[in-house]
mmCIF file of C-alpha atoms and ligand atoms in Angstrom:
data_model
loop_
_atom_site.group_PDB
_atom_site.id
_atom_site.type_symbol
_atom_site.label_atom_id
_atom_site.label_comp_id
_atom_site.label_asym_id
_atom_site.label_seq_id
_atom_site.Cartn_x
_atom_site.Cartn_y
_atom_site.Cartn_z
ATOM 1 C CA MET A 1 59.693 -19.363 304.431
ATOM 2 C CA LYS A 2 61.167 -21.681 306.994
ATOM 3 C CA SER A 3 64.929 -21.859 307.162
ATOM 4 C CA ALA A 4 66.463 -25.300 307.125
ATOM 5 C CA PRO A 5 67.413 -26.662 310.541
ATOM 6 C CA GLU A 6 71.044 -26.699 311.485
ATOM 7 C CA GLU A 7 73.172 -29.691 310.802
ATOM 8 C CA ILE A 8 76.476 -30.719 312.322
ATOM 9 C CA ILE A 9 78.897 -33.080 310.646
ATOM 10 C CA LEU A 10 80.576 -35.905 312.554
ATOM 11 C CA GLY A 11 83.001 -37.844 310.367
ATOM 12 C CA ASP A 12 80.992 -38.983 307.346
ATOM 13 C CA VAL A 13 77.628 -38.551 309.101
ATOM 14 C CA SER A 14 75.442 -35.456 309.204
ATOM 15 C CA VAL A 15 73.262 -34.857 312.260
ATOM 16 C CA THR A 16 70.195 -32.596 312.225
ATOM 17 C CA ARG A 17 67.638 -32.150 314.955
ATOM 18 C CA ILE A 18 64.007 -32.020 313.973
ATOM 19 C CA LYS A 19 61.730 -30.153 316.337
ATOM 20 C CA GLU A 20 58.423 -31.511 317.536
ATOM 21 C CA PHE A 21 58.084 -29.594 320.824
ATOM 22 C CA TYR A 22 60.150 -27.536 323.282
ATOM 23 C CA GLY A 23 58.801 -26.427 326.616
ATOM 24 C CA SER A 24 57.575 -27.359 330.062
ATOM 25 C CA VAL A 25 56.671 -30.974 330.671
ATOM 26 C CA GLU A 26 54.360 -29.816 333.478
ATOM 27 C CA MET A 27 56.241 -31.735 336.167
ATOM 28 C CA THR A 28 58.394 -30.442 339.012
ATOM 29 C CA PRO A 29 61.930 -31.775 339.405
ATOM 30 C CA ALA A 30 60.782 -33.718 342.484
ATOM 31 C CA GLU A 31 57.985 -35.377 340.509
ATOM 32 C CA PHE A 32 60.108 -36.192 337.466
ATOM 33 C CA PHE A 33 63.281 -37.148 339.386
ATOM 34 C CA PRO A 34 62.132 -38.356 342.811
ATOM 35 C CA GLY A 35 65.694 -38.916 344.069
ATOM 36 C CA SER A 36 66.878 -35.366 343.433
ATOM 37 C CA THR A 37 66.799 -32.691 346.119
ATOM 38 C CA PRO A 38 65.629 -29.089 345.678
ATOM 39 C CA GLN A 39 69.053 -28.011 346.959
ATOM 40 C CA SER A 40 70.836 -29.803 344.120
ATOM 41 C CA TRP A 41 68.683 -28.021 341.515
ATOM 42 C CA GLU A 42 69.383 -24.692 343.226
ATOM 43 C CA GLN A 43 73.077 -25.495 343.286
ATOM 44 C CA HIS A 44 73.120 -25.795 339.472
ATOM 45 C CA ARG A 45 70.531 -23.113 338.814
ATOM 46 C CA ASP A 46 72.890 -20.831 336.878
ATOM 47 C CA TRP A 47 73.144 -23.281 333.964
ATOM 48 C CA LEU A 48 69.955 -25.364 334.352
ATOM 49 C CA ALA A 49 67.846 -22.216 333.967
ATOM 50 C CA PRO A 50 66.274 -21.231 331.706
ATOM 51 C CA ASP A 51 66.767 -24.023 329.145
ATOM 52 C CA PHE A 52 66.230 -27.088 331.346
ATOM 53 C CA TRP A 53 64.342 -25.758 334.353
ATOM 54 C CA ASN A 54 61.981 -22.871 335.013
ATOM 55 C CA PRO A 55 62.700 -21.952 338.640
ATOM 56 C CA GLY A 56 59.758 -19.510 338.646
ATOM 57 C CA THR A 57 57.181 -22.244 338.104
ATOM 58 C CA ASN A 58 59.523 -25.043 339.256
ATOM 59 C CA GLU A 59 58.842 -27.027 336.076
ATOM 60 C CA VAL A 60 61.258 -29.199 334.120
ATOM 61 C CA ARG A 61 61.716 -28.135 330.505
ATOM 62 C CA VAL A 62 62.337 -30.687 327.778
ATOM 63 C CA ALA A 63 62.661 -31.097 324.064
ATOM 64 C CA LEU A 64 60.820 -33.527 321.911
ATOM 65 C CA GLN A 65 63.039 -33.900 318.899
ATOM 66 C CA THR A 66 64.095 -36.496 316.349
ATOM 67 C CA TRP A 67 67.676 -36.950 315.252
ATOM 68 C CA LEU A 68 67.951 -37.034 311.461
ATOM 69 C CA LEU A 69 71.149 -38.777 310.397
ATOM 70 C CA ARG A 70 72.518 -39.153 306.907
ATOM 71 C CA SER A 71 75.036 -41.955 306.717
ATOM 72 C CA GLY A 72 76.222 -44.151 303.868
ATOM 73 C CA GLY A 73 73.689 -42.630 301.483
ATOM 74 C CA ARG A 74 70.768 -43.450 303.763
ATOM 75 C CA THR A 75 68.351 -41.208 305.639
ATOM 76 C CA ILE A 76 67.868 -42.349 309.232
ATOM 77 C CA LEU A 77 65.555 -41.101 311.999
ATOM 78 C CA VAL A 78 66.361 -41.748 315.648
ATOM 79 C CA ASP A 79 63.102 -41.785 317.645
ATOM 80 C CA THR A 80 59.839 -40.461 316.298
ATOM 81 C CA GLY A 81 58.366 -38.373 319.123
ATOM 82 C CA ALA A 82 54.744 -38.250 320.182
ATOM 83 C CA GLY A 83 53.001 -38.032 316.816
ATOM 84 C CA ASN A 84 49.771 -36.262 315.923
ATOM 85 C CA HIS A 85 46.218 -37.149 316.928
ATOM 86 C CA LYS A 86 47.184 -40.060 319.185
ATOM 87 C CA GLU A 87 44.728 -41.050 321.912
ATOM 88 C CA ARG A 88 46.678 -41.291 325.214
ATOM 89 C CA PRO A 89 44.064 -41.576 327.972
ATOM 90 C CA TYR A 90 46.641 -42.126 330.752
ATOM 91 C CA ALA A 91 49.354 -39.815 329.373
ATOM 92 C CA PRO A 92 47.326 -36.690 328.512
ATOM 93 C CA PHE A 93 50.420 -34.558 327.964
ATOM 94 C CA TRP A 94 51.132 -36.593 324.804
ATOM 95 C CA SER A 95 47.520 -36.923 323.705
ATOM 96 C CA HIS A 96 45.912 -35.264 320.667
ATOM 97 C CA ARG A 97 48.996 -33.340 319.612
ATOM 98 C CA ASP A 98 48.953 -31.423 316.363
ATOM 99 C CA THR A 99 52.455 -30.225 315.479
ATOM 100 C CA ASP A 100 54.241 -29.339 312.255
ATOM 101 C CA PHE A 101 56.861 -32.055 312.730
ATOM 102 C CA LEU A 102 56.614 -33.324 309.135
ATOM 103 C CA ASP A 103 57.057 -29.758 307.826
ATOM 104 C CA ASN A 104 60.163 -29.430 309.975
ATOM 105 C CA LEU A 105 61.444 -32.709 308.570
ATOM 106 C CA ALA A 106 60.747 -31.474 305.033
ATOM 107 C CA ALA A 107 62.627 -28.247 305.791
ATOM 108 C CA ALA A 108 65.632 -30.451 306.503
ATOM 109 C CA GLY A 109 65.237 -32.003 303.061
ATOM 110 C CA ALA A 110 63.593 -35.273 304.062
ATOM 111 C CA ARG A 111 60.138 -36.222 302.832
ATOM 112 C CA PRO A 112 58.467 -39.242 304.469
ATOM 113 C CA GLN A 113 59.174 -41.430 301.429
ATOM 114 C CA ASP A 114 62.882 -40.540 301.623
ATOM 115 C CA VAL A 115 63.408 -42.149 305.035
ATOM 116 C CA ASP A 116 65.284 -45.456 304.805
ATOM 117 C CA LEU A 117 65.602 -46.403 308.476
ATOM 118 C CA VAL A 118 63.695 -45.575 311.650
ATOM 119 C CA VAL A 119 65.339 -46.339 314.986
ATOM 120 C CA ASN A 120 63.081 -46.510 318.039
ATOM 121 C CA THR A 121 65.475 -46.424 321.017
ATOM 122 C CA HIS A 122 62.592 -47.823 323.092
ATOM 123 C CA LEU A 123 58.819 -48.053 322.839
ATOM 124 C CA HIS A 124 57.570 -45.322 325.175
ATOM 125 C CA THR A 125 54.765 -43.160 323.831
ATOM 126 C CA ASP A 126 57.057 -40.202 323.099
ATOM 127 C CA HIS A 127 59.529 -42.222 320.984
ATOM 128 C CA VAL A 128 57.284 -44.006 318.495
ATOM 129 C CA GLY A 129 54.503 -41.531 317.744
ATOM 130 C CA TRP A 130 55.469 -40.586 314.205
ATOM 131 C CA ASN A 131 55.998 -44.232 313.294
ATOM 132 C CA THR A 132 52.442 -43.900 312.026
ATOM 133 C CA ARG A 133 50.013 -41.226 310.891
ATOM 134 C CA LEU A 134 46.259 -41.127 310.705
ATOM 135 C CA ASP A 135 44.830 -41.881 307.252
ATOM 136 C CA GLY A 136 41.065 -41.601 307.509
ATOM 137 C CA ARG A 137 40.395 -43.870 310.476
ATOM 138 C CA SER A 138 43.484 -46.030 310.048
ATOM 139 C CA TRP A 139 47.008 -45.732 311.375
ATOM 140 C CA VAL A 140 49.423 -46.211 308.497
ATOM 141 C CA PRO A 141 53.230 -46.115 308.367
ATOM 142 C CA THR A 142 54.425 -42.506 308.068
ATOM 143 C CA PHE A 143 57.617 -43.677 306.370
ATOM 144 C CA PRO A 144 56.443 -46.295 303.860
ATOM 145 C CA ASN A 145 59.884 -47.118 302.477
ATOM 146 C CA ALA A 146 61.656 -47.414 305.823
ATOM 147 C CA THR A 147 62.800 -50.368 307.847
ATOM 148 C CA TYR A 148 61.851 -49.788 311.483
ATOM 149 C CA LEU A 149 64.503 -51.126 313.884
ATOM 150 C CA ILE A 150 62.847 -52.071 317.170
ATOM 151 C CA PRO A 151 64.535 -53.742 320.158
ATOM 152 C CA GLN A 152 63.085 -57.215 320.594
ATOM 153 C CA ARG A 153 63.010 -56.839 324.390
ATOM 154 C CA ASP A 154 60.848 -53.718 324.273
ATOM 155 C CA PHE A 155 58.648 -55.262 321.604
ATOM 156 C CA ASP A 156 57.988 -58.164 323.973
ATOM 157 C CA PHE A 157 57.744 -56.033 327.122
ATOM 158 C CA TRP A 158 55.183 -53.596 325.713
ATOM 159 C CA ASN A 159 53.189 -56.108 323.698
ATOM 160 C CA PRO A 160 49.785 -55.944 325.442
ATOM 161 C CA ALA A 161 49.377 -59.678 324.861
ATOM 162 C CA ASN A 162 52.105 -60.209 327.483
ATOM 163 C CA ASN A 163 50.351 -58.035 330.072
ATOM 164 C CA ASN A 164 53.566 -56.891 331.784
ATOM 165 C CA PRO A 165 53.253 -54.519 334.755
ATOM 166 C CA SER A 166 55.078 -51.188 334.327
ATOM 167 C CA VAL A 167 56.117 -48.261 336.535
ATOM 168 C CA PHE A 168 54.443 -46.187 333.809
ATOM 169 C CA GLY A 169 51.113 -47.715 334.855
ATOM 170 C CA ARG A 170 48.805 -47.477 331.865
ATOM 171 C CA GLY A 171 50.739 -44.534 330.431
ATOM 172 C CA ASN A 172 51.658 -46.488 327.319
ATOM 173 C CA GLN A 173 48.054 -47.478 326.637
ATOM 174 C CA ASN A 174 47.255 -47.699 322.890
ATOM 175 C CA VAL A 175 50.889 -47.107 321.911
ATOM 176 C CA PHE A 176 51.647 -50.613 320.711
ATOM 177 C CA GLU A 177 48.372 -50.861 318.841
ATOM 178 C CA ASP A 178 48.546 -47.528 316.987
ATOM 179 C CA SER A 179 52.302 -47.014 316.573
ATOM 180 C CA VAL A 180 53.927 -50.472 316.451
ATOM 181 C CA THR A 181 51.381 -52.970 315.133
ATOM 182 C CA PRO A 182 50.658 -51.052 311.894
ATOM 183 C CA VAL A 183 54.333 -50.962 310.879
ATOM 184 C CA ARG A 184 54.781 -54.599 311.911
ATOM 185 C CA ASP A 185 51.728 -55.626 309.859
ATOM 186 C CA ALA A 186 53.127 -53.697 306.876
ATOM 187 C CA GLY A 187 56.233 -55.879 307.064
ATOM 188 C CA LEU A 188 58.485 -52.930 307.888
ATOM 189 C CA VAL A 189 59.773 -53.989 311.345
ATOM 190 C CA GLN A 190 63.125 -55.590 311.960
ATOM 191 C CA LEU A 191 63.516 -56.753 315.560
ATOM 192 C CA TRP A 192 67.033 -56.896 316.975
ATOM 193 C CA ASP A 193 68.712 -57.891 320.243
ATOM 194 C CA GLY A 194 72.178 -57.449 321.743
ATOM 195 C CA VAL A 195 74.093 -55.483 319.101
ATOM 196 C CA HIS A 196 72.929 -54.486 315.634
ATOM 197 C CA ARG A 197 75.360 -53.024 313.103
ATOM 198 C CA ILE A 198 73.645 -50.503 310.780
ATOM 199 C CA ASP A 199 76.610 -49.520 308.634
ATOM 200 C CA GLY A 200 80.303 -48.677 308.949
ATOM 201 C CA ASN A 201 79.492 -45.569 311.017
ATOM 202 C CA LEU A 202 76.529 -46.641 313.159
ATOM 203 C CA LYS A 203 75.802 -49.457 315.595
ATOM 204 C CA LEU A 204 72.904 -50.098 317.952
ATOM 205 C CA GLU A 205 73.502 -51.666 321.352
ATOM 206 C CA LEU A 206 71.188 -52.557 324.223
ATOM 207 C CA ALA A 207 71.354 -50.103 327.145
ATOM 208 C CA PRO A 208 68.628 -51.457 329.439
ATOM 209 C CA GLY A 209 67.230 -49.964 332.629
ATOM 210 C CA HIS A 210 64.890 -47.177 331.553
ATOM 211 C CA THR A 211 63.021 -49.973 329.778
ATOM 212 C CA PRO A 212 64.154 -53.573 329.207
ATOM 213 C CA GLY A 213 64.984 -52.911 325.552
ATOM 214 C CA SER A 214 66.278 -49.358 325.804
ATOM 215 C CA SER A 215 69.175 -48.894 323.445
ATOM 216 C CA VAL A 216 71.966 -46.559 322.417
ATOM 217 C CA LEU A 217 73.117 -45.697 318.909
ATOM 218 C CA HIS A 218 76.903 -45.464 318.650
ATOM 219 C CA LEU A 219 78.325 -43.184 315.962
ATOM 220 C CA GLU A 220 81.972 -43.770 315.151
ATOM 221 C CA SER A 221 83.264 -42.117 311.990
ATOM 222 C CA GLY A 222 86.819 -40.901 311.402
ATOM 223 C CA SER A 223 87.939 -39.462 314.717
ATOM 224 C CA ASP A 224 84.412 -38.366 315.708
ATOM 225 C CA ARG A 225 82.261 -40.172 318.249
ATOM 226 C CA ALA A 226 78.681 -39.697 319.407
ATOM 227 C CA LEU A 227 76.123 -41.590 321.469
ATOM 228 C CA PHE A 228 72.395 -41.174 320.842
ATOM 229 C CA VAL A 229 71.151 -42.304 324.220
ATOM 230 C CA GLY A 230 67.362 -41.989 324.119
ATOM 231 C CA ASP A 231 66.093 -41.593 327.682
ATOM 232 C CA LEU A 232 69.314 -42.405 329.523
ATOM 233 C CA VAL A 233 68.814 -38.862 330.854
ATOM 234 C CA HIS A 234 65.965 -36.372 330.529
ATOM 235 C CA THR A 235 67.893 -33.433 331.968
ATOM 236 C CA PRO A 236 71.588 -32.549 332.243
ATOM 237 C CA HIS A 237 71.019 -32.538 336.015
ATOM 238 C CA GLN A 238 71.318 -36.350 335.693
ATOM 239 C CA ILE A 239 74.845 -35.915 334.300
ATOM 240 C CA VAL A 240 76.088 -34.198 337.437
ATOM 241 C CA GLU A 241 73.882 -36.461 339.610
ATOM 242 C CA PRO A 242 73.960 -39.731 337.626
ATOM 243 C CA ASP A 243 72.239 -41.801 340.336
ATOM 244 C CA ASN A 244 68.998 -39.854 339.860
ATOM 245 C CA ASN A 245 66.539 -41.795 337.754
ATOM 246 C CA SER A 246 63.406 -40.469 336.174
ATOM 247 C CA CYS A 247 60.148 -41.761 337.612
ATOM 248 C CA PHE A 248 59.703 -43.665 334.338
ATOM 249 C CA CYS A 249 62.728 -45.975 334.727
ATOM 250 C CA GLU A 250 61.539 -49.586 334.899
ATOM 251 C CA ASP A 251 64.654 -50.996 336.632
ATOM 252 C CA PRO A 252 66.246 -48.301 338.836
ATOM 253 C CA ALA A 253 69.497 -50.162 339.597
ATOM 254 C CA GLU A 254 70.041 -51.158 335.980
ATOM 255 C CA ALA A 255 69.251 -47.612 334.791
ATOM 256 C CA ARG A 256 71.938 -46.227 337.128
ATOM 257 C CA ALA A 257 74.495 -48.820 336.033
ATOM 258 C CA THR A 258 73.824 -48.140 332.357
ATOM 259 C CA ARG A 259 74.122 -44.379 332.919
ATOM 260 C CA GLN A 260 77.482 -44.853 334.623
ATOM 261 C CA ARG A 261 78.693 -47.146 331.858
ATOM 262 C CA LEU A 262 77.698 -44.919 328.946
ATOM 263 C CA PHE A 263 78.836 -41.635 330.504
ATOM 264 C CA GLY A 264 82.095 -43.381 331.408
ATOM 265 C CA LEU A 265 82.468 -44.418 327.778
ATOM 266 C CA ALA A 266 81.642 -40.902 326.567
ATOM 267 C CA ALA A 267 84.162 -39.358 328.979
ATOM 268 C CA THR A 268 86.868 -41.784 327.832
ATOM 269 C CA THR A 269 86.268 -41.513 324.090
ATOM 270 C CA GLY A 270 85.182 -37.866 323.900
ATOM 271 C CA ALA A 271 81.843 -38.885 322.374
ATOM 272 C CA LEU A 272 79.143 -36.250 322.165
ATOM 273 C CA VAL A 273 76.023 -37.404 324.038
ATOM 274 C CA PHE A 274 72.660 -36.712 322.407
ATOM 275 C CA PRO A 275 69.677 -37.548 324.629
ATOM 276 C CA ALA A 276 66.195 -37.480 323.153
ATOM 277 C CA HIS A 277 64.884 -34.690 325.348
ATOM 278 C CA LEU A 278 67.561 -32.029 325.776
ATOM 279 C CA PRO A 279 66.595 -28.530 324.673
ATOM 280 C CA GLY A 280 69.322 -25.856 324.661
ATOM 281 C CA PRO A 281 72.214 -27.019 322.459
ATOM 282 C CA GLY A 282 70.765 -30.550 322.256
ATOM 283 C CA GLY A 283 73.874 -32.492 323.239
ATOM 284 C CA VAL A 284 76.791 -32.493 325.628
ATOM 285 C CA GLN A 285 80.384 -33.502 326.064
ATOM 286 C CA VAL A 286 81.047 -35.019 329.487
ATOM 287 C CA GLU A 287 84.071 -35.531 331.693
ATOM 288 C CA ARG A 288 84.461 -37.786 334.699
ATOM 289 C CA ARG A 289 84.424 -36.406 338.267
ATOM 290 C CA GLY A 290 84.909 -39.430 340.501
ATOM 291 C CA THR A 291 81.625 -41.348 340.472
ATOM 292 C CA ARG A 292 79.880 -38.378 338.855
ATOM 293 C CA PHE A 293 80.302 -36.445 335.647
ATOM 294 C CA ALA A 294 80.500 -32.850 334.555
ATOM 295 C CA ILE A 295 79.631 -31.063 331.342
ATOM 296 C CA SER A 296 82.842 -30.035 329.624
ATOM 297 C CA ASP A 297 81.225 -28.654 326.482
ATOM 298 C CA TRP A 298 77.932 -28.435 324.604
ATOM 299 C CA ALA A 299 77.095 -29.688 321.127
ATOM 300 C CA GLY A 300 77.415 -27.228 318.262
ATOM 301 C CA PHE A 301 73.704 -26.527 317.773
ATOM 302 C CA SER A 302 72.271 -23.109 318.591
ATOM 303 C CA ARG A 303 70.445 -22.856 321.907
ATOM 304 C CA ILE A 304 66.716 -23.564 321.742
ATOM 305 C CA SER A 305 64.462 -23.316 324.755
HETATM 306 ZN ZN1 LIG B 401 61.114 -40.122 326.331
#
């Protein structure tokens, strides 16, 4: 029998992480973060290894996890991972996955029909996968009673009809068609831009750079604060070296500026920062160190690597 995943409580909101995958992303630090030096990874080896970096194989380790929030009586998912059975010809790492994600969600007490809101922080392949599931030969909404909140700017950017060039090349091929269009056609999508208030505890705000519509979910409840930042960072190395972008950031200068802004906010307000891809304790508390940041504490989840 599976034990229920851990939950932490922030103000009136509960936060649970739902596992899809933890492990190597089969990229070296230099491939994933072209601006980072081997010396800087060595310098932080004592805490980057083993959760975030395997120095033996020199591979970056990541999580693929969904944040399950319960707020104001509603069940909310932040990002929906890679999904099962998706055809990703130019992103083979995310192709044809077959995980027990929905069982893990059920173990946390949420069946697909219980989900009220789905937040896609952006529309990369590894953030929208479980928006849909395969039913026979058709992609159908996994969460039939949910409203899917999608940033208008990413909806437009990744819409194949607009034929926008991307640093991701063709990596997002098929994603819009199998993971966005079916929920849009089912009438479940609400597009938003700028700022979108979800309830008294939660607010979405644009945080562009990684993609044009990348966004952050602000949690503010009682005296507790948290930021669900999507792909603002893929590794805590980018907290201590905030100018280092991933190779998947569409606008490098804007990505750096947004990282500085949101880490600055987190350092000032004491907000916990929950990226999409952090294994280990899943989230961090940051403090300012000049133009950089340091990790002052980790979130209260048990370490997973
Ligand atoms: Zn991602």
